XYZ file of C-alpha atoms in Angstrom:
692
model
C 350.879 161.733 143.149
C 347.260 160.657 142.645
C 346.055 164.286 142.732
C 348.649 165.153 139.985
C 347.441 162.315 137.756
C 343.837 163.308 138.451
C 344.480 166.877 137.350
C 346.483 165.770 134.418
C 343.610 163.456 133.251
C 341.045 166.307 133.519
C 343.381 168.698 131.578
C 343.729 166.140 128.832
C 339.940 165.695 128.654
C 339.427 169.436 128.494
C 342.003 169.684 125.716
C 340.297 166.938 123.761
C 336.925 168.548 124.329
C 338.233 171.880 122.927
C 339.574 169.961 119.929
C 336.232 168.325 119.414
C 334.502 171.711 119.540
C 337.025 173.208 117.158
C 336.385 170.315 114.768
C 332.640 170.775 115.031
C 333.025 174.515 114.425
C 334.927 173.635 111.220
C 332.092 171.294 110.165
C 329.499 174.057 110.671
C 331.600 176.419 108.503
C 331.989 173.788 105.772
C 328.362 173.003 105.757
C 327.457 176.624 105.372
C 329.916 177.215 102.556
C 329.279 174.072 100.687
C 325.536 173.514 101.138
C 323.849 176.768 102.247
C 325.691 179.910 101.015
C 324.918 179.498 97.390
C 321.230 179.023 97.974
C 320.654 182.017 100.218
C 320.523 184.527 97.354
C 317.475 182.858 95.853
C 313.902 184.109 96.780
C 312.113 182.470 99.644
C 309.005 180.411 99.090
C 305.897 180.917 101.180
C 303.665 177.928 100.370
C 300.003 178.806 100.596
C 298.374 175.590 99.457
C 297.959 172.597 101.662
C 300.788 170.076 101.580
C 300.344 166.351 102.456
C 296.598 167.013 102.706
C 293.748 167.453 100.248
C 293.064 170.842 98.713
C 289.877 172.171 97.428
C 289.070 173.062 93.788
C 287.576 176.308 92.503
C 286.374 175.971 88.888
C 286.356 178.831 86.382
C 284.296 178.460 83.135
C 282.111 180.475 80.929
C 279.438 180.372 83.659
C 281.878 181.630 86.341
C 284.506 183.601 84.427
C 285.905 185.784 87.228
C 287.168 185.581 90.803
C 288.478 188.352 93.105
C 290.517 187.591 96.283
C 291.467 190.303 98.693
C 294.211 189.327 101.151
C 296.740 190.820 103.578
C 300.252 190.520 102.327
C 302.539 189.278 105.085
C 305.815 188.999 103.202
C 308.293 191.696 102.380
C 309.872 192.335 98.971
C 307.319 190.361 96.983
C 308.665 188.945 93.781
C 305.852 186.848 92.275
C 302.568 185.159 93.070
C 301.581 181.746 91.658
C 298.298 179.838 91.309
C 298.142 176.136 90.669
C 295.567 174.787 88.240
C 294.412 172.119 85.896
C 292.967 172.842 82.524
C 290.155 170.986 80.695
C 288.699 171.329 77.246
C 290.813 174.391 76.497
C 289.470 176.707 73.698
C 292.078 178.239 71.461
C 290.504 181.706 71.950
C 290.388 181.511 75.686
C 292.590 183.987 77.630
C 293.358 183.959 81.389
C 293.940 187.499 82.642
C 295.558 187.988 86.050
C 295.974 191.224 87.932
C 297.475 192.044 91.294
C 296.562 195.521 92.659
C 296.315 197.508 95.868
C 292.902 196.962 97.361
C 292.876 200.558 98.694
C 294.670 202.712 96.115
C 293.967 200.569 93.074
C 297.592 200.731 91.974
C 298.439 197.830 89.780
C 301.545 195.892 90.753
C 301.418 193.026 88.260
C 299.332 191.835 85.337
C 299.490 188.848 83.009
C 297.549 187.396 80.074
C 297.852 183.661 79.236
C 296.349 182.636 75.948
C 294.631 179.281 75.372
C 297.567 177.720 73.575
C 299.547 178.096 76.724
C 296.815 177.094 79.163
C 298.143 173.744 79.988
C 297.967 172.404 83.512
C 300.567 173.963 85.855
C 300.915 177.359 87.390
C 299.632 180.830 86.526
C 302.339 183.227 87.670
C 302.227 186.933 88.169
C 305.684 188.699 88.173
C 305.662 192.075 89.892
C 306.675 194.946 87.585
C 308.904 196.356 90.345
C 310.592 193.176 91.692
C 311.199 192.994 95.400
C 308.817 195.812 96.200
C 307.934 195.894 99.956
C 304.246 195.354 100.156
C 304.264 193.896 103.645
C 301.084 194.928 105.640
C 299.196 196.092 102.467
C 295.786 194.666 101.452
C 296.105 193.413 98.007
C 293.496 192.367 95.353
C 294.062 189.385 93.079
C 291.747 189.286 90.134
C 291.508 186.355 87.614
C 289.293 186.613 84.451
C 288.600 183.901 81.922
C 287.897 185.725 78.600
C 286.281 183.997 75.651
C 286.140 180.855 77.716
C 284.014 178.721 75.372
C 284.367 175.130 76.668
C 287.499 175.966 78.744
C 287.496 175.017 82.359
C 290.242 176.003 84.821
C 290.276 174.238 88.136
C 292.222 176.219 90.638
C 293.661 174.735 93.859
C 292.018 176.497 96.735
C 291.820 176.324 100.536
C 290.716 178.470 103.402
C 292.970 181.152 104.979
C 290.932 182.732 107.859
C 293.669 185.011 108.971
C 294.895 186.691 105.766
C 291.987 186.589 103.395
C 289.750 189.715 103.661
C 287.092 188.622 101.165
C 286.500 186.328 98.247
C 284.239 187.543 95.310
C 283.122 190.438 97.525
C 281.998 188.319 100.465
C 283.933 189.041 103.695
C 282.635 185.814 105.223
C 284.312 183.706 102.476
C 287.990 183.002 103.303
C 288.722 181.058 100.106
C 292.370 181.394 98.992
C 293.516 180.412 95.495
C 297.192 181.469 95.705
C 299.442 178.363 95.846
C 302.734 180.169 96.700
C 304.508 183.508 96.916
C 308.117 184.214 96.235
C 309.785 187.006 98.063
C 313.037 188.498 99.312
C 316.028 186.237 99.692
C 317.709 184.074 102.380
C 320.654 186.266 103.230
C 318.834 187.465 106.366
C 318.865 183.818 107.554
C 322.643 183.728 108.139
C 322.216 185.046 111.716
C 319.809 182.266 112.498
C 322.404 179.689 111.247
C 325.052 181.194 113.347
C 322.852 181.069 116.427
C 322.048 177.449 115.622
C 325.715 176.565 115.326
C 326.420 178.193 118.723
C 323.509 176.280 120.286
C 324.821 173.000 118.829
C 328.331 173.697 120.167
C 326.900 174.412 123.718
C 324.988 171.126 123.424
C 328.116 169.217 122.434
C 330.174 170.973 125.257
C 327.526 170.121 127.874
C 327.629 166.527 126.768
C 331.410 166.405 126.984
C 331.414 168.038 130.342
C 328.810 165.736 131.821
C 329.856 162.392 130.217
C 333.566 162.799 129.865
C 334.771 165.232 132.444
C 332.260 164.584 135.250
C 332.015 160.893 134.291
C 328.292 160.878 134.424
C 326.273 158.139 132.826
C 323.879 158.919 130.082
C 320.802 158.167 132.253
C 321.975 160.625 134.945
C 322.792 163.265 132.405
C 319.563 162.757 130.481
C 317.445 165.631 131.774
C 319.889 168.562 130.904
C 320.837 166.946 127.519
C 317.203 166.270 126.565
C 316.144 169.833 127.541
C 318.894 171.535 125.642
C 318.433 169.267 122.512
C 314.666 169.602 122.700
C 314.879 173.426 122.723
C 317.219 173.212 119.644
C 314.689 170.975 117.868
C 311.855 173.310 118.879
C 313.304 176.031 116.639
C 314.851 173.746 113.909
C 311.625 171.748 113.293
C 309.531 174.907 113.614
C 305.778 175.283 114.400
C 303.786 173.255 111.811
C 306.978 171.372 110.880
C 305.770 168.060 112.625
C 303.142 165.846 110.919
C 299.535 166.970 111.550
C 300.729 169.613 114.034
C 298.525 172.438 112.630
C 295.386 170.442 113.570
C 296.761 169.416 116.890
C 297.410 173.153 117.628
C 293.843 174.058 116.692
C 292.590 171.482 119.119
C 294.800 172.649 122.046
C 293.954 176.264 121.220
C 290.161 175.544 121.471
C 290.747 174.132 124.938
C 292.834 177.198 125.743
C 289.838 179.228 124.765
C 287.547 177.338 127.184
C 290.267 177.870 129.888
C 290.151 181.597 129.212
C 286.338 181.734 129.157
C 286.055 182.008 125.321
C 283.253 179.913 123.914
C 282.909 178.053 120.687
C 281.829 179.759 117.437
C 278.638 179.287 115.472
C 280.485 178.553 112.244
C 281.249 174.766 111.722
C 285.017 173.855 111.758
C 286.179 177.131 113.276
C 287.363 178.476 116.636
C 288.226 181.924 117.911
C 291.929 182.756 117.668
C 293.935 185.880 118.150
C 294.300 187.744 114.845
C 298.091 187.486 114.995
C 297.942 183.739 115.658
C 295.442 183.141 112.841
C 297.772 185.074 110.381
C 300.831 183.150 111.490
C 298.967 179.938 111.169
C 298.076 180.901 107.537
C 301.659 181.911 106.752
C 303.316 178.693 107.993
C 303.043 175.784 105.516
C 302.574 172.313 106.913
C 306.211 171.552 106.313
C 309.631 173.212 106.727
C 310.719 175.784 104.225
C 312.934 178.906 104.203
C 309.822 180.997 104.976
C 309.372 178.993 108.200
C 312.743 180.293 109.436
C 312.193 183.794 108.037
C 308.879 184.026 110.004
C 310.827 182.850 113.005
C 313.476 185.536 112.520
C 311.053 188.373 112.116
C 308.262 187.637 114.414
C 309.487 185.469 117.373
C 310.280 188.291 119.755
C 307.866 190.942 118.245
C 304.958 192.162 120.372
C 301.741 191.254 118.626
C 299.931 194.224 117.108
C 296.504 192.620 116.661
C 295.190 190.380 119.384
C 291.491 190.667 118.737
C 289.682 187.416 118.462
C 288.729 186.271 114.863
C 287.537 183.074 113.260
C 290.256 180.538 112.373
C 290.264 176.964 111.033
C 289.658 174.090 113.431
C 290.114 170.362 112.988
C 289.168 168.001 115.841
C 292.025 165.601 116.699
C 291.220 164.528 120.338
C 288.824 161.700 119.248
C 291.798 159.139 119.116
C 293.277 160.156 122.521
C 292.024 161.609 125.749
C 292.107 165.357 126.189
C 294.835 164.796 128.906
C 297.513 164.592 126.280
C 297.008 168.154 125.278
C 297.179 169.621 128.773
C 300.883 170.801 128.674
C 300.329 172.465 125.208
C 297.054 174.069 126.441
C 298.761 175.544 129.513
C 301.699 176.800 127.365
C 299.546 178.477 124.773
C 297.334 179.933 127.468
C 300.440 181.374 129.228
C 301.702 182.910 126.077
C 298.379 184.562 125.465
C 298.091 185.976 128.947
C 301.615 187.417 128.720
C 300.834 188.990 125.347
C 303.635 187.128 123.488
C 303.961 186.805 119.745
C 302.216 184.182 117.853
C 305.315 182.140 117.282
C 306.509 182.404 120.859
C 302.996 181.539 122.196
C 302.747 178.391 120.043
C 306.391 177.540 120.866
C 305.610 177.927 124.504
C 302.994 175.267 124.178
C 305.616 172.986 122.586
C 308.164 173.831 125.364
C 305.668 173.007 128.109
C 305.007 169.619 126.459
C 308.765 169.017 126.228
C 309.280 169.694 130.010
C 306.492 167.232 130.955
C 307.812 164.633 128.527
C 311.406 164.877 129.881
C 310.107 164.583 133.465
C 307.965 161.529 132.681
C 310.669 159.769 130.726
C 313.237 160.531 133.350
C 310.957 158.794 135.824
C 310.766 155.801 133.404
C 314.505 155.686 133.256
C 314.673 155.658 137.125
C 312.106 152.884 137.372
C 313.379 150.537 134.594
C 315.752 147.994 136.286
C 317.925 147.376 133.159
C 318.420 149.052 129.808
C 318.631 152.562 131.292
C 321.428 153.537 128.978
C 319.690 152.109 125.873
C 316.346 153.808 126.820
C 318.125 157.169 127.352
C 319.724 156.858 123.925
C 316.351 156.011 122.252
C 314.831 159.072 123.900
C 317.617 161.235 122.427
C 317.206 160.090 118.916
C 316.205 162.890 116.410
C 312.654 161.537 115.713
C 312.150 161.225 119.541
C 313.168 164.746 120.257
C 311.134 166.035 117.165
C 307.919 164.542 118.569
C 308.782 165.540 122.195
C 309.017 169.202 121.288
C 305.781 169.464 119.262
C 302.191 170.253 119.860
C 301.257 166.753 118.820
C 299.427 164.363 121.066
C 302.374 161.939 120.454
C 304.348 163.846 123.259
C 302.432 162.406 126.172
C 301.331 159.256 124.374
C 304.983 158.210 123.825
C 305.827 159.224 127.350
C 303.011 157.221 128.913
C 303.760 154.154 126.730
C 307.431 154.219 127.859
C 306.318 154.673 131.388
C 304.057 151.784 131.166
C 306.787 149.528 129.754
C 309.251 150.725 132.543
C 306.685 150.021 135.219
C 306.087 146.533 133.916
C 309.765 145.686 133.984
C 310.194 147.401 137.347
C 307.468 145.354 139.010
C 308.513 142.247 137.071
C 312.040 142.341 138.642
C 311.250 144.034 141.915
C 312.792 142.468 145.092
C 312.904 143.516 148.710
C 316.430 144.893 148.259
C 315.326 148.505 148.805
C 313.352 147.297 151.803
C 316.470 145.767 153.328
C 318.511 148.831 152.462
C 316.205 151.171 154.329
C 316.262 148.755 157.191
C 319.981 148.621 157.381
C 320.191 152.428 157.240
C 318.488 152.625 160.588
C 314.805 152.600 159.480
C 312.364 150.580 161.489
C 311.114 147.233 160.159
C 307.552 148.532 160.158
C 308.451 151.749 158.321
C 310.505 150.023 155.683
C 307.670 147.414 155.110
C 305.082 150.247 154.867
C 307.217 152.093 152.340
C 307.784 148.975 150.267
C 303.966 148.048 150.284
C 303.052 151.689 149.564
C 305.387 151.838 146.579
C 304.018 148.621 145.134
C 300.399 149.986 145.664
C 301.252 153.224 143.947
C 302.805 151.377 141.001
C 299.770 149.152 140.768
C 297.477 152.200 140.610
C 299.727 153.721 137.926
C 299.613 150.592 135.864
C 295.833 150.468 135.930
C 295.521 154.066 134.799
C 298.056 153.494 132.051
C 296.179 150.402 131.005
C 293.035 152.484 130.709
C 294.975 155.227 128.803
C 296.352 152.617 126.332
C 293.000 151.123 125.754
C 291.323 154.438 124.728
C 294.320 155.747 122.602
C 294.459 155.285 118.813
C 291.917 152.504 118.777
C 293.799 150.360 121.268
C 296.702 149.503 118.783
C 299.113 149.390 121.695
C 297.132 146.912 123.769
C 299.643 144.109 122.988
C 301.895 145.814 125.450
C 299.529 144.329 128.094
C 301.480 141.070 127.692
C 304.297 142.715 129.686
C 302.040 142.521 132.702
C 303.016 138.886 132.777
C 306.396 140.023 134.139
C 305.046 141.227 137.493
C 302.578 138.310 137.570
C 305.387 135.806 137.220
C 307.343 137.610 139.945
C 304.417 137.360 142.396
C 303.879 133.674 141.516
C 307.680 132.874 141.977
C 307.763 134.797 145.338
C 304.740 132.842 146.557
C 306.315 129.526 145.421
C 309.562 130.382 147.297
C 307.689 131.180 150.487
C 305.404 128.129 150.060
C 302.422 130.460 149.881
C 299.107 129.419 148.538
C 298.399 129.866 144.915
C 296.529 132.979 143.716
C 292.879 132.685 144.863
C 290.094 132.532 142.343
C 289.106 135.876 143.650
C 292.175 137.703 142.273
C 291.887 135.824 139.021
C 288.281 136.965 138.714
C 289.300 140.622 139.500
C 291.967 140.480 136.712
C 289.438 139.081 134.226
C 286.895 141.794 135.178
C 289.533 144.590 134.692
C 290.435 143.136 131.232
C 286.865 142.798 130.320
C 286.059 146.341 131.398
C 288.971 147.732 129.319
C 287.803 145.730 126.336
C 284.242 147.130 126.810
C 285.666 150.757 127.042
C 287.594 150.276 123.785
C 284.598 148.976 121.882
C 282.258 151.653 123.292
C 284.614 154.518 122.547
C 285.546 153.285 119.002
C 282.401 151.431 118.121
C 281.465 153.907 115.199
C 284.989 153.297 113.722
C 284.837 149.601 114.222
C 281.301 149.284 112.640
C 282.515 151.221 109.750
C 285.527 149.023 109.199
C 283.382 145.937 109.297
C 281.380 146.796 106.164
C 282.806 147.313 102.755
C 281.953 150.333 100.688
C 281.374 152.620 103.635
C 284.743 154.471 103.388
C 286.268 156.089 100.328
C 289.968 157.023 99.943
C 291.103 160.295 98.446
C 291.450 158.705 94.958
C 287.760 157.804 95.025
C 288.230 154.054 95.527
C 286.928 151.993 98.434
C 289.076 151.379 101.557
C 289.850 147.825 102.607
C 287.375 146.413 105.251
C 287.063 143.352 107.466
C 284.402 141.995 105.171
C 286.753 142.329 102.150
C 289.379 140.182 103.872
C 286.840 137.614 104.984
C 286.143 137.096 101.287
C 289.798 137.279 100.330
C 291.774 135.932 103.184
C 294.887 135.294 101.186
C 295.025 138.892 100.098
C 295.369 139.863 103.797
C 298.728 137.989 104.036
C 299.756 139.380 100.675
C 299.202 142.950 101.663
C 301.184 142.520 104.829
C 304.040 140.884 103.007
C 304.211 143.566 100.295
C 304.118 146.252 103.069
C 307.301 144.863 104.771
C 309.062 144.223 101.508
C 308.415 147.750 99.998
C 308.388 149.871 103.131
C 310.326 147.966 105.829
C 313.409 149.988 105.342
C 311.424 153.250 105.602
C 309.952 152.180 108.963
C 313.340 151.350 110.304
C 314.680 154.636 108.953
C 311.692 156.414 110.632
C 312.347 154.713 113.969
C 315.988 155.918 113.876
C 315.097 159.496 112.971
C 315.979 159.342 109.371
C 312.733 160.911 108.128
C 311.991 164.102 109.967
C 309.340 166.824 109.553
C 306.634 165.618 107.121
C 308.961 162.787 106.064
C 310.527 165.028 103.502
C 313.725 165.584 105.480
C 315.920 162.508 105.093
C 318.967 162.066 107.297
C 321.791 160.089 105.513
C 322.102 156.455 106.338
C 325.658 156.995 107.373
C 324.282 158.765 110.539
C 321.447 156.378 111.012
C 323.857 153.331 110.989
C 325.812 155.287 113.734
C 322.648 155.848 115.739
C 321.701 152.093 115.561
C 325.182 151.018 116.526
C 325.210 153.376 119.498
C 321.842 152.240 120.763
C 322.585 148.512 120.448
C 325.972 148.980 122.215
C 324.436 150.946 125.019
C 321.956 148.056 125.542
C 324.974 146.029 126.522
C 326.580 148.194 129.179
C 327.830 146.048 132.146
C 325.332 145.829 134.893
C 322.525 147.318 132.711
C 321.908 144.513 130.177
C 318.621 142.571 129.986
C 319.249 138.919 130.891
C 315.758 137.513 130.843
C 315.150 133.829 130.135
C 313.504 132.376 127.035
C 310.091 132.742 128.439
C 310.382 136.492 129.004
C 312.056 137.006 125.610
C 309.126 135.232 123.982
C 306.735 137.659 125.743
C 308.812 140.586 124.516
C 308.665 139.298 120.898
C 304.913 138.619 121.002
C 304.235 142.069 122.477
C 306.362 143.855 119.801
C 304.939 141.697 117.023
C 301.322 142.252 118.166
C 301.849 146.011 118.289
C 303.299 146.198 114.844
C 300.464 143.975 113.437
C 297.709 146.153 115.093
C 299.303 149.474 113.974
C 299.455 148.234 110.368
C 295.936 146.849 110.678
C 294.599 150.132 111.813
C 296.078 151.982 108.833
C 294.995 149.136 106.512
C 291.303 149.362 107.456
C 291.154 153.129 107.993
C 293.327 154.582 105.366
C 294.448 152.152 102.560
C 292.678 152.088 99.232
C 291.744 148.687 97.604
C 293.720 149.866 94.607
C 296.952 149.592 96.634
C 298.880 146.465 97.277
C 300.731 147.746 100.401
C 299.423 149.554 103.522
C 299.383 153.349 103.237
C 300.166 156.108 105.752
C 302.353 154.130 108.173
C 305.351 155.994 109.643
C 308.324 154.534 111.556
C 307.629 156.828 114.524
C 304.404 154.912 115.213
C 306.582 152.049 116.512
C 308.447 154.185 119.067
C 307.008 152.302 122.117
C 308.500 148.901 121.052
C 312.139 150.253 121.017
C 312.975 148.936 124.478
C 311.438 145.552 123.645
C 313.449 145.208 120.456
C 316.727 146.160 122.243
C 316.157 143.701 125.039
C 315.486 140.965 122.411
C 318.827 141.976 120.713
C 320.795 141.730 124.047
C 323.254 138.875 124.135
C 326.572 137.772 125.910
C 328.724 138.390 122.836
C 328.753 142.117 123.287
C 330.100 143.617 126.420
C 330.494 147.348 126.997
C 332.164 148.745 130.106
C 330.752 151.796 131.819
C 333.662 154.037 130.662
C 333.115 152.949 127.127
C 329.425 153.636 127.614
C 330.168 157.253 128.229
C 332.303 157.514 125.079
C 329.455 155.741 122.935
C 326.860 158.195 124.422
C 329.075 161.127 123.427
C 329.156 159.778 119.894
C 325.402 159.574 119.890
C 325.227 163.285 120.890
C 327.657 164.258 118.190
C 325.518 162.308 115.612
C 322.462 164.315 116.900
C 324.508 167.584 116.023
C 325.313 166.214 112.528
C 321.622 165.221 112.001
C 320.405 168.767 112.859
C 322.920 170.218 110.433
C 321.835 167.829 107.755
C 318.150 168.751 108.307
C 318.877 172.497 107.990
C 320.692 172.169 104.802
C 317.651 170.484 103.189
C 315.492 173.420 104.224
C 317.618 176.463 103.452
């Protein structure tokens, strides 16, 4: 009878799972029909200017009335080319003449003349005479002339494109680009990618249902396969360059990949050697998500690269805020792709995938270590913003993993007992062997804590050092055990050792970041992008009340954005916004999973106070770093702060929210975890609709 009930229960779960998948399939179809299909017939945009960062300016006037840019066209069915500009002192007789021609055959594809009366700031656009002509792979010449300029000045937005620009004003070494965007083709070819995405999301949902509902696994035990599958999905939904500052992190990792392969540095400042195909792809991917990102993915992911010779490419150093260690997985992935002769996109994606694997393994170990909150921690690690950062080339991958591991180790050692010691002894192990294992484990954890303390001290100016307060947990455990066994108090020797370690870490921080600290201490040494001064310590010494005012305005104006960012509501370069309806669901799932029976934090008031101080201190230092390094004195709130910066304090906040009013059974925990996974699916679909 029991077997019949068991099989009947499994059958019901399978039927319910199929109904859920059928429902999700319907949602995918509705999303396509209602939000995507009508937009696919429009031309795709390849953004060539820098977004979210400063561009340069190329000024045309009577003294410099002409520019010529020769470049490689890497898009099919070109429709139009646009240049962004600002006009000043426009003369009525001035005329801007634009021409797009074949650099080899001299055939003219488009020409345009804009008279002075129409030369207001905006865009200069060249429409091809033969729309949708396939010019992919051709070398084109863009010519801009300012005729009868008089007092007219045109300031064109420019940047450097080392991969696609052949020459600028006849100089092959000049890689200046003045094209702001290109329109080409249409999005109908992306339908197959959307279909593949829907299948991948259904597989992810089916995997979650099988593990959590049918197999009755808990979210912590099912974390690894779920995180890997969801991470791979995010790897291709938030494509290369789709994560904040990723282009510059990639260039840093690529430089170390060169050193690993025996390729030295260049003689040209701010450049590295890069495969030609990689340099071209880097130029063609904007620092955001757009239809062109997915089109490049569709066309080039599995293509064998045609041109792998090393050329100069742009390089921005990003490893001054974190040790090189954080780039190791990405470096190995990129190097593997280059050795295997993979395409540019697949090579860069391989660097992201290597980082994802290391991240999942480290965070899985943190889940195993942490004595409570395993369900909540697993849920936080599966939030959209967590997976976006985990499957990127950013240094945030290992920074986040190490921070979570440090928190887990502090809680582990803070609640450690000799239970495992007794368990091994009862299973037949010798007393000496069990004791040796227990001491060895504690010694290993102590070494790991010291290394992680050093890592935290030298990362991002030490803004995460308030997490050191969590070390009081293991310290209190040691003191309590010694009191129970009537042992002597800690000797002055060990107190001195602890003080020396903390002093050494402080010295390391100041030595590594002293140039930055000295700059922050003096007003007028740093200038924001708008030309105004940046806040300094000296400024707040003279205006202490303004310091409190700026913090208050920051929380009032942007507090909701920080919470939204922590929940994964602002993806990519913060321009993909997930609806609050989903975010409320994410928050409810995470909070409920923090109250699963047998897995809830039940610390006393003293420990909760430490959690609060650690979280508060971390928030204050993160805001302070952006205040003194990024915020202009013309602003009343701190600039540049993102919710993802507060990722490490998630466990602390959840433990602070734990209470006895909420009680979740383990079976209910599986259902809640499944809801979280389905919300992940909906968040991915919402993100895609905002790109296509």
